[in-house]
Backbone as numpy.savetxt, mean C-alpha at the origin, in Angstrom:
# Nx Ny Nz CAx CAy CAz Cx Cy Cz
7.66 -2.15 -20.75 7.35 -1.06 -19.94 8.53 -0.08 -19.87
8.31 1.10 -19.31 9.33 2.15 -19.32 9.60 2.62 -17.90
10.58 2.01 -17.21 10.93 2.43 -15.86 11.27 3.94 -15.81
11.94 4.41 -16.85 12.26 5.85 -16.89 11.34 6.44 -17.96
10.45 7.31 -17.55 9.40 7.83 -18.48 10.01 8.89 -19.37
10.96 9.68 -18.82 11.41 10.88 -19.58 12.83 11.19 -19.24
13.65 11.46 -20.28 15.03 11.90 -20.09 15.15 13.34 -20.61
15.59 14.22 -19.74 15.86 15.64 -20.12 17.26 15.97 -19.59
18.21 15.86 -20.47 19.61 16.10 -20.08 19.99 15.07 -19.02
20.39 15.52 -17.87 20.78 14.59 -16.79 19.61 14.28 -15.88
18.46 14.84 -16.19 17.24 14.64 -15.36 16.47 13.41 -15.90
16.09 12.49 -14.95 15.29 11.37 -15.33 13.97 11.40 -14.49
12.86 11.22 -15.24 11.57 11.17 -14.59 11.24 9.66 -14.47
11.29 9.13 -13.28 11.07 7.70 -13.05 9.55 7.47 -12.97
9.05 6.51 -13.74 7.63 6.23 -13.79 7.09 5.77 -12.48
7.90 4.97 -11.79 7.52 4.46 -10.44 7.21 5.67 -9.48
8.18 6.59 -9.45 7.94 7.77 -8.55 6.81 8.62 -8.96
6.58 8.71 -10.24 5.48 9.56 -10.75 4.13 8.96 -10.26
3.94 7.65 -10.43 2.68 7.02 -10.02 2.54 6.95 -8.50
3.63 6.83 -7.76 3.54 6.92 -6.33 3.00 8.30 -5.95
3.55 9.32 -6.58 3.11 10.75 -6.28 1.66 10.90 -6.69
1.25 10.41 -7.89 -0.14 10.46 -8.28 -1.08 9.71 -7.34
-0.60 8.61 -6.89 -1.42 7.80 -5.93 -1.59 8.56 -4.62
-0.57 9.23 -4.14 -0.63 10.01 -2.91 -1.64 11.18 -3.11
-1.54 11.88 -4.20 -2.43 12.99 -4.46 -3.87 12.57 -4.61
-4.05 11.41 -5.23 -5.44 10.84 -5.38 -5.99 10.51 -4.03
-5.23 9.82 -3.20 -5.71 9.50 -1.85 -6.08 10.70 -1.07
-5.26 11.77 -1.11 -5.55 12.98 -0.35 -6.79 13.71 -0.86
-6.92 13.76 -2.23 -8.08 14.43 -2.85 -9.40 13.74 -2.46
-9.42 12.40 -2.51 -10.68 11.63 -2.21 -10.94 11.83 -0.71
-9.88 11.81 0.14 -10.10 11.97 1.57 -10.64 13.34 1.92
-10.19 14.35 1.21 -10.69 15.74 1.45 -12.18 15.81 1.11
-12.61 15.18 0.00 -14.00 15.11 -0.36 -14.82 14.33 0.71
-14.26 13.26 1.20 -15.00 12.47 2.19 -15.08 13.24 3.52
-14.08 14.09 3.87 -14.02 14.71 5.12 -14.99 15.91 5.27
-15.34 16.51 4.13 -16.22 17.75 4.17 -17.54 17.53 4.93
-18.31 16.44 4.64 -19.57 16.29 5.37 -19.41 16.07 6.90
-18.17 15.77 7.35 -17.94 15.50 8.72 -17.30 16.73 9.40
-17.24 17.85 8.70 -16.73 19.10 9.27 -15.24 19.13 9.46
-14.54 18.28 8.74 -13.05 18.27 8.86 -12.52 19.02 7.64
-11.75 20.01 7.86 -11.26 20.88 6.75 -10.23 20.22 5.87
-10.06 20.73 4.66 -9.11 20.18 3.74 -7.67 20.33 4.29
-7.46 21.46 5.05 -6.17 21.69 5.65 -5.74 20.61 6.63
-6.69 20.16 7.39 -6.38 19.06 8.36 -5.97 17.79 7.67
-6.78 17.47 6.57 -6.48 16.26 5.81 -5.12 16.37 5.15
-4.82 17.57 4.65 -3.44 17.77 4.05 -2.38 17.50 5.09
-2.53 18.01 6.23 -1.56 17.78 7.34 -1.43 16.33 7.70
-2.58 15.66 7.75 -2.54 14.19 8.07 -1.80 13.44 6.97
-2.00 13.79 5.72 -1.33 13.10 4.66 0.19 13.45 4.58
0.52 14.58 5.06 2.00 14.86 5.16 2.62 13.93 6.17
1.95 13.71 7.34 2.42 12.76 8.28 2.47 11.38 7.72
1.44 10.99 7.03 1.39 9.66 6.38 2.53 9.49 5.39
2.74 10.48 4.57 3.78 10.42 3.54 5.16 10.19 4.12
5.49 10.97 5.06 6.84 10.90 5.62 7.06 9.59 6.38
6.12 9.21 7.26 6.21 8.00 8.05 6.10 6.78 7.19
5.23 6.76 6.17 5.05 5.60 5.32 6.27 5.32 4.47
6.87 6.38 3.91 8.10 6.20 3.15 9.19 5.64 3.93
9.37 6.20 5.13 10.47 5.76 6.01 10.28 4.27 6.45
9.01 3.95 6.84 8.72 2.59 7.27 8.75 1.57 6.17
8.20 1.95 4.98 8.18 0.99 3.87 9.58 0.73 3.33
10.41 1.79 3.26 11.77 1.57 2.80 12.61 0.77 3.78
12.40 1.08 5.11 13.15 0.44 6.16 12.90 -1.08 6.13
11.65 -1.48 6.03 11.35 -2.85 6.04 11.89 -3.58 4.78
11.80 -2.89 3.63 12.32 -3.49 2.39 13.88 -3.67 2.48
14.56 -2.68 3.05 16.01 -2.78 3.17 16.40 -3.90 4.18
15.61 -4.01 5.26 15.92 -5.10 6.19 15.70 -6.47 5.61
14.67 -6.62 4.82 14.39 -7.88 4.18 15.50 -8.24 3.14
15.97 -7.17 2.42 16.91 -7.41 1.37 18.32 -6.80 1.68
18.73 -6.90 2.92 19.91 -6.25 3.39 21.16 -6.72 2.63
21.16 -8.00 2.25 22.35 -8.52 1.48 22.63 -7.79 0.23
21.53 -7.21 -0.36 21.63 -6.45 -1.62 22.27 -5.10 -1.38
21.99 -4.51 -0.19 22.41 -3.13 0.09 23.67 -2.98 0.92
24.11 -4.07 1.61 25.20 -3.91 2.52 26.54 -3.52 1.86
26.68 -3.86 0.58 27.90 -3.50 -0.10 27.86 -2.08 -0.74
26.66 -1.51 -0.79 26.48 -0.12 -1.30 25.36 0.56 -0.59
25.65 1.11 0.60 24.59 1.64 1.41 23.88 2.84 0.84
24.51 3.57 -0.10 23.84 4.69 -0.72 22.62 4.30 -1.54
22.58 3.03 -2.04 21.46 2.52 -2.81 20.18 2.47 -1.93
20.35 2.53 -0.63 19.20 2.52 0.26 18.27 3.69 -0.02
18.83 4.83 -0.44 18.09 6.03 -0.62 17.50 6.18 -2.00
17.77 5.25 -2.88 17.30 5.32 -4.26 15.90 4.66 -4.42
14.91 5.27 -3.83 13.58 4.72 -3.81 12.90 4.80 -5.20
13.44 5.64 -6.07 12.87 5.75 -7.41 13.06 4.47 -8.25
13.97 3.58 -7.77 14.20 2.32 -8.44 13.25 1.21 -7.92
12.27 1.59 -7.11 11.41 0.61 -6.47 11.96 0.13 -5.14
11.14 -0.56 -4.40 11.63 -1.12 -3.14 10.97 -0.56 -1.94
9.64 -0.62 -1.87 8.86 -0.21 -0.68 7.99 -1.38 -0.29
7.95 -1.74 0.94 7.11 -2.76 1.48 5.87 -2.14 2.14
4.71 -2.41 1.61 3.49 -1.78 2.12 3.30 -1.91 3.57
3.47 -3.07 4.14 3.18 -3.24 5.56 4.15 -2.49 6.44
5.36 -2.33 6.04 6.29 -1.46 6.77 5.84 -0.01 6.81
5.35 0.46 5.66 4.84 1.87 5.57 3.49 1.96 6.27
2.71 0.91 6.18 1.37 0.97 6.83 1.48 1.05 8.34
2.29 0.16 8.91 2.44 0.13 10.39 2.97 1.46 10.90
4.05 1.99 10.22 4.68 3.21 10.71 3.72 4.39 10.52
2.87 4.38 9.41 1.97 5.48 9.18 0.82 5.44 10.22
0.32 4.26 10.53 -0.72 4.16 11.48 -0.31 4.70 12.84
0.90 4.35 13.25 1.39 4.81 14.59 1.59 6.32 14.59
2.25 6.86 13.52 2.53 8.27 13.46 1.23 9.09 13.38
0.30 8.64 12.54 -0.99 9.32 12.37 -1.79 9.32 13.62
-1.78 8.18 14.30 -2.57 8.10 15.57 -2.03 9.07 16.60
-0.74 9.24 16.66 -0.10 10.14 17.58 -0.45 11.61 17.20
-0.45 11.91 15.86 -0.79 13.23 15.41 -2.24 13.60 15.70
-3.19 12.65 15.46 -4.60 12.87 15.65 -4.91 13.04 17.18
-4.18 12.31 18.01 -4.30 12.44 19.44 -3.88 13.83 19.88
-2.75 14.33 19.36 -2.27 15.65 19.71 -3.25 16.72 19.21
-3.97 16.51 18.10 -4.90 17.41 17.59 -6.36 17.26 18.15
-6.49 16.35 19.07 -7.78 16.04 19.69 -8.85 15.66 18.63
-8.47 14.92 17.62 -9.37 14.43 16.62 -9.66 12.93 16.85
-10.91 12.54 16.55 -11.32 11.17 16.78 -10.51 10.22 15.79
-9.72 9.40 16.37 -8.82 8.54 15.57 -9.62 7.59 14.72
-10.57 6.88 15.23 -11.30 5.86 14.50 -12.17 6.51 13.40
-12.83 7.62 13.70 -13.66 8.32 12.77 -12.81 8.82 11.62
-11.69 9.40 11.90 -10.79 9.96 10.91 -10.23 8.81 10.02
-9.89 7.74 10.63 -9.37 6.55 9.90 -10.39 6.05 8.88
-11.70 6.07 9.31 -12.80 5.66 8.38 -12.82 6.60 7.19
-12.67 7.89 7.47 -12.79 8.89 6.38 -11.69 8.73 5.30
-10.48 8.41 5.71 -9.34 8.38 4.78 -9.12 7.00 4.15
-9.70 5.95 4.67 -9.46 4.62 4.22 -9.78 4.41 2.75
-11.00 4.81 2.23 -11.26 4.65 0.81 -10.26 5.34 -0.11
-9.86 6.53 0.26 -8.91 7.28 -0.53 -7.54 6.59 -0.53
-7.15 6.03 0.59 -5.85 5.26 0.60 -5.90 4.08 -0.26
-7.03 3.39 -0.32 -7.16 2.22 -1.17 -7.08 2.56 -2.63
-7.73 3.64 -3.00 -7.66 4.12 -4.39 -6.28 4.60 -4.77
-5.66 5.38 -3.82 -4.32 5.83 -4.10 -3.33 4.70 -4.25
-3.55 3.66 -3.45 -2.65 2.51 -3.52 -2.79 1.78 -4.90
-4.01 1.76 -5.44 -4.22 1.19 -6.78 -3.46 1.98 -7.83
-3.47 3.28 -7.72 -2.73 4.12 -8.70 -1.21 3.91 -8.52
-0.74 3.84 -7.28 0.66 3.65 -7.04 1.19 2.31 -7.56
0.37 1.29 -7.52 0.77 -0.02 -8.01 0.98 -0.05 -9.51
0.39 0.87 -10.22 0.64 0.99 -11.67 2.14 1.31 -11.87
2.68 2.10 -10.96 4.14 2.43 -11.02 4.98 1.17 -10.84
4.53 0.23 -10.03 5.29 -1.03 -9.89 5.34 -1.79 -11.18
4.23 -1.74 -11.92 4.19 -2.41 -13.23 5.18 -1.80 -14.24
5.25 -0.49 -14.26 6.20 0.20 -15.13 7.61 -0.12 -14.72
7.92 -0.14 -13.44 9.27 -0.36 -12.96 9.68 -1.83 -13.06
8.69 -2.68 -13.04 8.99 -4.13 -13.06 9.20 -4.75 -11.68
9.02 -3.94 -10.61 9.20 -4.51 -9.31 7.95 -5.28 -8.95
8.03 -6.05 -7.81 6.90 -6.81 -7.33 6.38 -7.74 -8.41
7.30 -8.31 -9.20 6.89 -9.12 -10.40 6.43 -10.53 -9.97
5.75 -11.15 -10.93 5.19 -12.50 -10.61 6.07 -13.66 -11.06
5.61 -14.88 -10.74 6.27 -16.11 -11.16 6.03 -16.35 -12.63
6.81 -17.23 -13.25 6.64 -17.53 -14.64 5.31 -18.32 -14.80
4.63 -17.99 -15.91 3.37 -18.68 -16.17 3.09 -18.64 -17.70
2.10 -19.44 -18.12 1.79 -19.47 -19.55 0.35 -19.11 -19.75
-0.24 -18.32 -18.83 -1.64 -17.89 -18.94 -1.77 -16.84 -20.07
-2.94 -16.68 -20.61 -3.16 -15.66 -21.65 -2.87 -14.26 -21.18
-3.00 -14.03 -19.85 -2.78 -12.72 -19.33 -1.33 -12.46 -18.94
-0.45 -13.43 -19.16 0.97 -13.28 -18.75 1.56 -12.07 -19.47
2.55 -11.50 -18.82 3.25 -10.33 -19.39 4.72 -10.68 -19.51
5.39 -10.05 -20.52 6.84 -10.24 -20.72 7.54 -8.90 -20.71
8.47 -8.66 -19.85 9.20 -7.42 -19.76 10.44 -7.51 -20.70
10.66 -6.40 -21.49 11.76 -6.43 -22.43 12.71 -5.29 -22.22
12.32 -4.27 -21.39 13.19 -3.15 -21.19 14.36 -3.51 -20.25
15.59 -3.30 -20.69 16.72 -3.73 -19.84 16.81 -3.01 -18.52
16.10 -1.88 -18.38 16.10 -1.15 -17.09 15.07 -1.65 -16.09
14.27 -2.64 -16.57 13.20 -3.17 -15.77 13.76 -3.99 -14.61
13.13 -4.00 -13.45 13.57 -4.81 -12.31 13.07 -6.23 -12.44
12.16 -6.52 -13.35 11.68 -7.87 -13.54 12.60 -8.67 -14.47
12.58 -10.01 -14.44 13.32 -10.82 -15.38 12.90 -10.48 -16.78
13.87 -10.45 -17.70 13.59 -10.02 -19.04 13.35 -11.21 -19.93
12.35 -11.09 -20.82 12.08 -12.05 -21.87 11.38 -13.33 -21.49
10.79 -13.35 -20.30 9.98 -14.54 -19.88 8.56 -14.06 -19.54
7.61 -14.94 -19.65 6.23 -14.62 -19.39 5.94 -14.81 -17.86
5.36 -13.77 -17.28 5.19 -13.75 -15.84 3.73 -13.47 -15.50
3.33 -13.82 -14.27 2.03 -13.38 -13.72 2.07 -11.88 -13.54
1.09 -11.13 -14.04 1.07 -9.69 -13.88 0.62 -9.31 -12.48
1.40 -9.67 -11.49 0.97 -9.46 -10.07 0.72 -8.01 -9.72
1.46 -7.15 -10.38 1.19 -5.70 -10.14 -0.24 -5.29 -10.54
-0.72 -5.88 -11.63 -2.04 -5.59 -12.06 -3.10 -6.25 -11.18
-2.75 -7.46 -10.71 -3.62 -8.13 -9.66 -3.84 -7.16 -8.46
-2.74 -6.50 -8.07 -2.80 -5.61 -6.92 -3.62 -4.38 -7.24
-3.46 -3.87 -8.49 -4.25 -2.72 -8.85 -5.75 -2.98 -8.75
-6.16 -4.14 -9.36 -7.59 -4.42 -9.42 -8.14 -4.78 -8.01
-7.34 -5.45 -7.19 -7.77 -5.78 -5.83 -7.98 -4.54 -5.01
-7.13 -3.54 -5.18 -7.33 -2.28 -4.48 -8.51 -1.46 -5.03
-8.77 -1.53 -6.31 -9.91 -0.88 -6.87 -11.20 -1.46 -6.31
-11.23 -2.82 -6.25 -12.40 -3.50 -5.64 -12.60 -3.04 -4.21
-11.48 -3.04 -3.51 -11.51 -2.59 -2.08 -12.05 -1.14 -1.99
-11.63 -0.27 -2.82 -12.11 1.12 -2.79 -13.62 1.14 -2.83
-14.17 0.49 -3.82 -15.69 0.52 -3.94 -16.38 -0.20 -2.77
-15.77 -1.28 -2.27 -16.36 -1.90 -1.05 -16.37 -0.96 0.12
-15.33 -0.22 0.30 -15.19 0.72 1.43 -16.20 1.90 1.29
-16.36 2.38 0.04 -17.39 3.37 -0.13 -18.81 2.91 0.20
-19.05 1.67 -0.16 -20.34 1.04 0.15 -20.51 0.90 1.66
-19.47 0.45 2.35 -19.50 0.29 3.81 -19.63 1.63 4.54
-19.05 2.66 3.97 -19.07 3.99 4.61 -20.50 4.47 4.79
-21.35 4.16 3.90 -22.78 4.57 3.99 -23.57 3.71 4.93
-22.99 2.58 5.38 -23.74 1.64 6.17 -23.07 1.25 7.49
-22.04 1.99 7.86 -21.22 1.67 9.01 -22.02 1.82 10.30
-21.80 0.95 11.31 -22.53 0.92 12.54 -21.72 1.47 13.69
-20.43 1.65 13.50 -19.58 2.27 14.57 -18.30 2.80 13.94
-17.72 3.77 14.60 -16.47 4.33 14.14 -15.37 3.30 14.18
-14.66 3.20 13.06 -13.62 2.22 12.94 -14.00 1.06 12.06
-15.26 0.96 11.75 -15.76 -0.22 10.92 -15.11 -0.20 9.51
-15.05 0.96 8.85 -14.49 1.07 7.56 -13.02 0.77 7.55
-12.30 1.36 8.52 -10.87 1.25 8.61 -10.51 -0.26 8.87
-11.17 -0.85 9.82 -10.90 -2.29 10.15 -11.17 -3.18 9.02
-12.26 -2.89 8.23 -12.62 -3.65 7.05 -11.53 -3.54 6.02
-10.99 -2.29 5.88 -9.92 -2.03 4.95 -8.71 -2.90 5.27
-8.32 -2.89 6.60 -7.13 -3.66 7.04 -7.35 -5.13 6.75
-8.54 -5.62 7.17 -8.82 -7.06 7.01 -8.82 -7.51 5.55
-9.52 -6.77 4.62 -9.66 -7.18 3.26 -8.39 -6.98 2.48
-7.70 -5.81 2.75 -6.43 -5.59 2.02 -5.38 -6.66 2.39
-5.27 -6.93 3.66 -4.29 -7.96 4.12 -4.64 -9.29 3.48
-5.89 -9.66 3.37 -6.34 -10.95 2.80 -6.01 -10.96 1.29
-6.38 -9.88 0.58 -6.08 -9.72 -0.82 -4.56 -9.85 -1.14
-3.83 -9.12 -0.30 -2.39 -9.09 -0.48 -1.75 -10.54 -0.29
-2.24 -11.27 0.71 -1.78 -12.58 0.96 -2.05 -13.50 -0.18
-3.16 -13.32 -0.83 -3.44 -14.16 -2.02 -2.56 -13.85 -3.18
-2.37 -12.55 -3.45 -1.51 -12.13 -4.58 -0.09 -12.64 -4.36
0.34 -12.66 -3.08 1.73 -13.07 -2.76 2.06 -14.49 -3.28
1.05 -15.32 -3.41 1.33 -16.70 -3.85 1.83 -16.68 -5.31
1.51 -15.62 -6.07 1.88 -15.53 -7.47 3.16 -14.66 -7.69
3.68 -14.14 -6.58 4.87 -13.24 -6.70 6.12 -14.15 -6.99
7.05 -13.58 -7.77 8.28 -14.26 -8.07 9.51 -13.60 -7.57
9.40 -12.38 -7.05 10.54 -11.69 -6.58 10.89 -12.14 -5.13
12.15 -11.86 -4.75 12.62 -12.25 -3.39 11.91 -11.33 -2.39
11.31 -11.95 -1.38 10.61 -11.17 -0.33 11.01 -11.56 1.08
12.26 -11.95 1.21 12.76 -12.28 2.53 12.52 -13.74 2.84
12.74 -14.10 4.06 12.62 -15.49 4.51 11.14 -15.90 4.57
10.91 -17.19 4.40 9.55 -17.72 4.42 9.26 -18.44 5.73
8.06 -18.33 6.21 7.65 -19.07 7.38 7.16 -20.45 6.98
7.68 -21.45 7.58 7.26 -22.88 7.30 7.45 -23.20 5.85
8.41 -22.50 5.18 8.71 -22.73 3.76 7.49 -22.65 2.84
6.46 -21.89 3.31 5.20 -21.81 2.51 4.74 -20.42 2.30
4.76 -19.58 3.36 4.28 -18.24 3.22 5.43 -17.23 3.48
5.37 -16.10 2.75 6.40 -15.12 2.92 6.21 -14.27 4.16
7.14 -13.40 4.41 7.06 -12.56 5.61 5.82 -11.65 5.50
5.63 -11.05 4.29 4.44 -10.20 4.11 3.14 -10.92 4.22
3.13 -12.20 3.78 1.95 -12.99 3.98 1.68 -13.30 5.44
2.71 -13.62 6.17 2.61 -13.88 7.57 2.12 -12.66 8.31
2.65 -11.48 7.99 2.18 -10.25 8.66 0.75 -9.93 8.22
0.43 -10.14 6.95 -0.90 -9.86 6.40 -1.96 -10.69 7.04
-1.70 -11.99 7.16 -2.72 -12.91 7.72 -2.93 -12.63 9.18
-1.85 -12.26 9.88 -1.98 -11.93 11.30 -2.76 -10.61 11.51
-2.48 -9.59 10.65 -3.12 -8.34 10.75 -4.63 -8.52 10.37
-4.92 -9.38 9.34 -6.26 -9.61 8.90 -7.07 -10.25 10.07
-6.47 -11.20 10.74 -7.15 -11.90 11.85 -7.44 -10.95 13.00
-6.49 -10.09 13.30 -6.72 -9.08 14.37 -7.85 -8.20 14.05
-7.83 -7.69 12.79 -8.90 -6.75 12.33 -10.25 -7.44 12.37
-10.31 -8.71 12.02 -11.57 -9.45 11.99 -12.07 -9.58 13.45
-11.18 -9.90 14.36 -11.58 -10.08 15.77 -12.13 -8.73 16.33
-11.47 -7.64 15.99 -11.87 -6.31 16.42 -13.28 -5.92 15.83
-13.47 -6.29 14.61 -14.75 -6.03 13.98 -15.89 -6.77 14.70
-15.62 -8.05 15.03 -16.62 -8.75 15.78 -16.88 -8.20 17.10
-15.85 -7.84 17.80 -15.94 -7.25 19.17 -16.71 -5.91 19.17
-16.28 -5.03 18.21 -16.86 -3.68 18.21 -18.33 -3.67 17.65
-18.73 -4.72 16.97 -20.04 -4.77 16.39 -21.12 -5.02 17.49
-20.66 -5.44 18.67 -21.53 -5.61 19.77 -22.00 -4.26 20.36
-23.25 -4.20 20.78 -23.76 -2.90 21.36 -22.86 -2.47 22.49
-22.57 -1.14 22.47 -21.72 -0.46 23.52 -20.32 -0.90 23.55
-19.84 -1.77 22.58 -18.45 -2.16 22.57 -17.63 -1.47 21.50
-18.26 -0.77 20.61 -17.55 -0.11 19.49 -16.87 1.20 20.03
-15.83 1.59 19.32 -15.17 2.88 19.69 -16.04 4.05 19.39
-15.93 5.10 20.16 -16.80 6.22 20.03 -16.20 7.19 18.90
């Protein structure tokens, strides 16, 4: 793979950053299309995604740095080099949810309804962004001898060189693509505002926790020497979303 896609003089176009940008634009474009039938303008969606972008990058990077602080404490400037990889989804997700909810409240927009509108786009954009992880070699898998195993050979890759690994980045791409189509299907059949968003949280967290079992990169301390921090967060978030889905599915209990 090619962590650096293009060299022009002193300028480097990092493949990871390119696909993260493409994923962001994909998510915003799909969300703008979804928002039109609900009378929400493209401009509002653009503003929402600006809030998501800033808050998600800050939260995702902060959690990654906290988990891997031993790597950064001797060179704090490396904290800002996000083009080399190093974003934790749940850190970005939690900070983006909080920041976006505050923004929607200030704009007097229905939080649950808007979350339903943007959830499919976020899932698809996440799938595109994960392709960047594959190019960079981050979020790599454990060693394996399966026919689908991949071997990284580029010395700039963040993955171990010359060994066959689980293609965990590709697992994430396909799980997010499946989630995108599931959310589109649910969107046409939802019974209350928030149903699509909560389904997204529940299913993504579950998929992520499964993929984590095949990850080989360091992901912080483990709970009970069995599950990683991201798995612990994911399973807890998935359980909360499931409980809310059950609660809101009852007549008169769902959010308006």
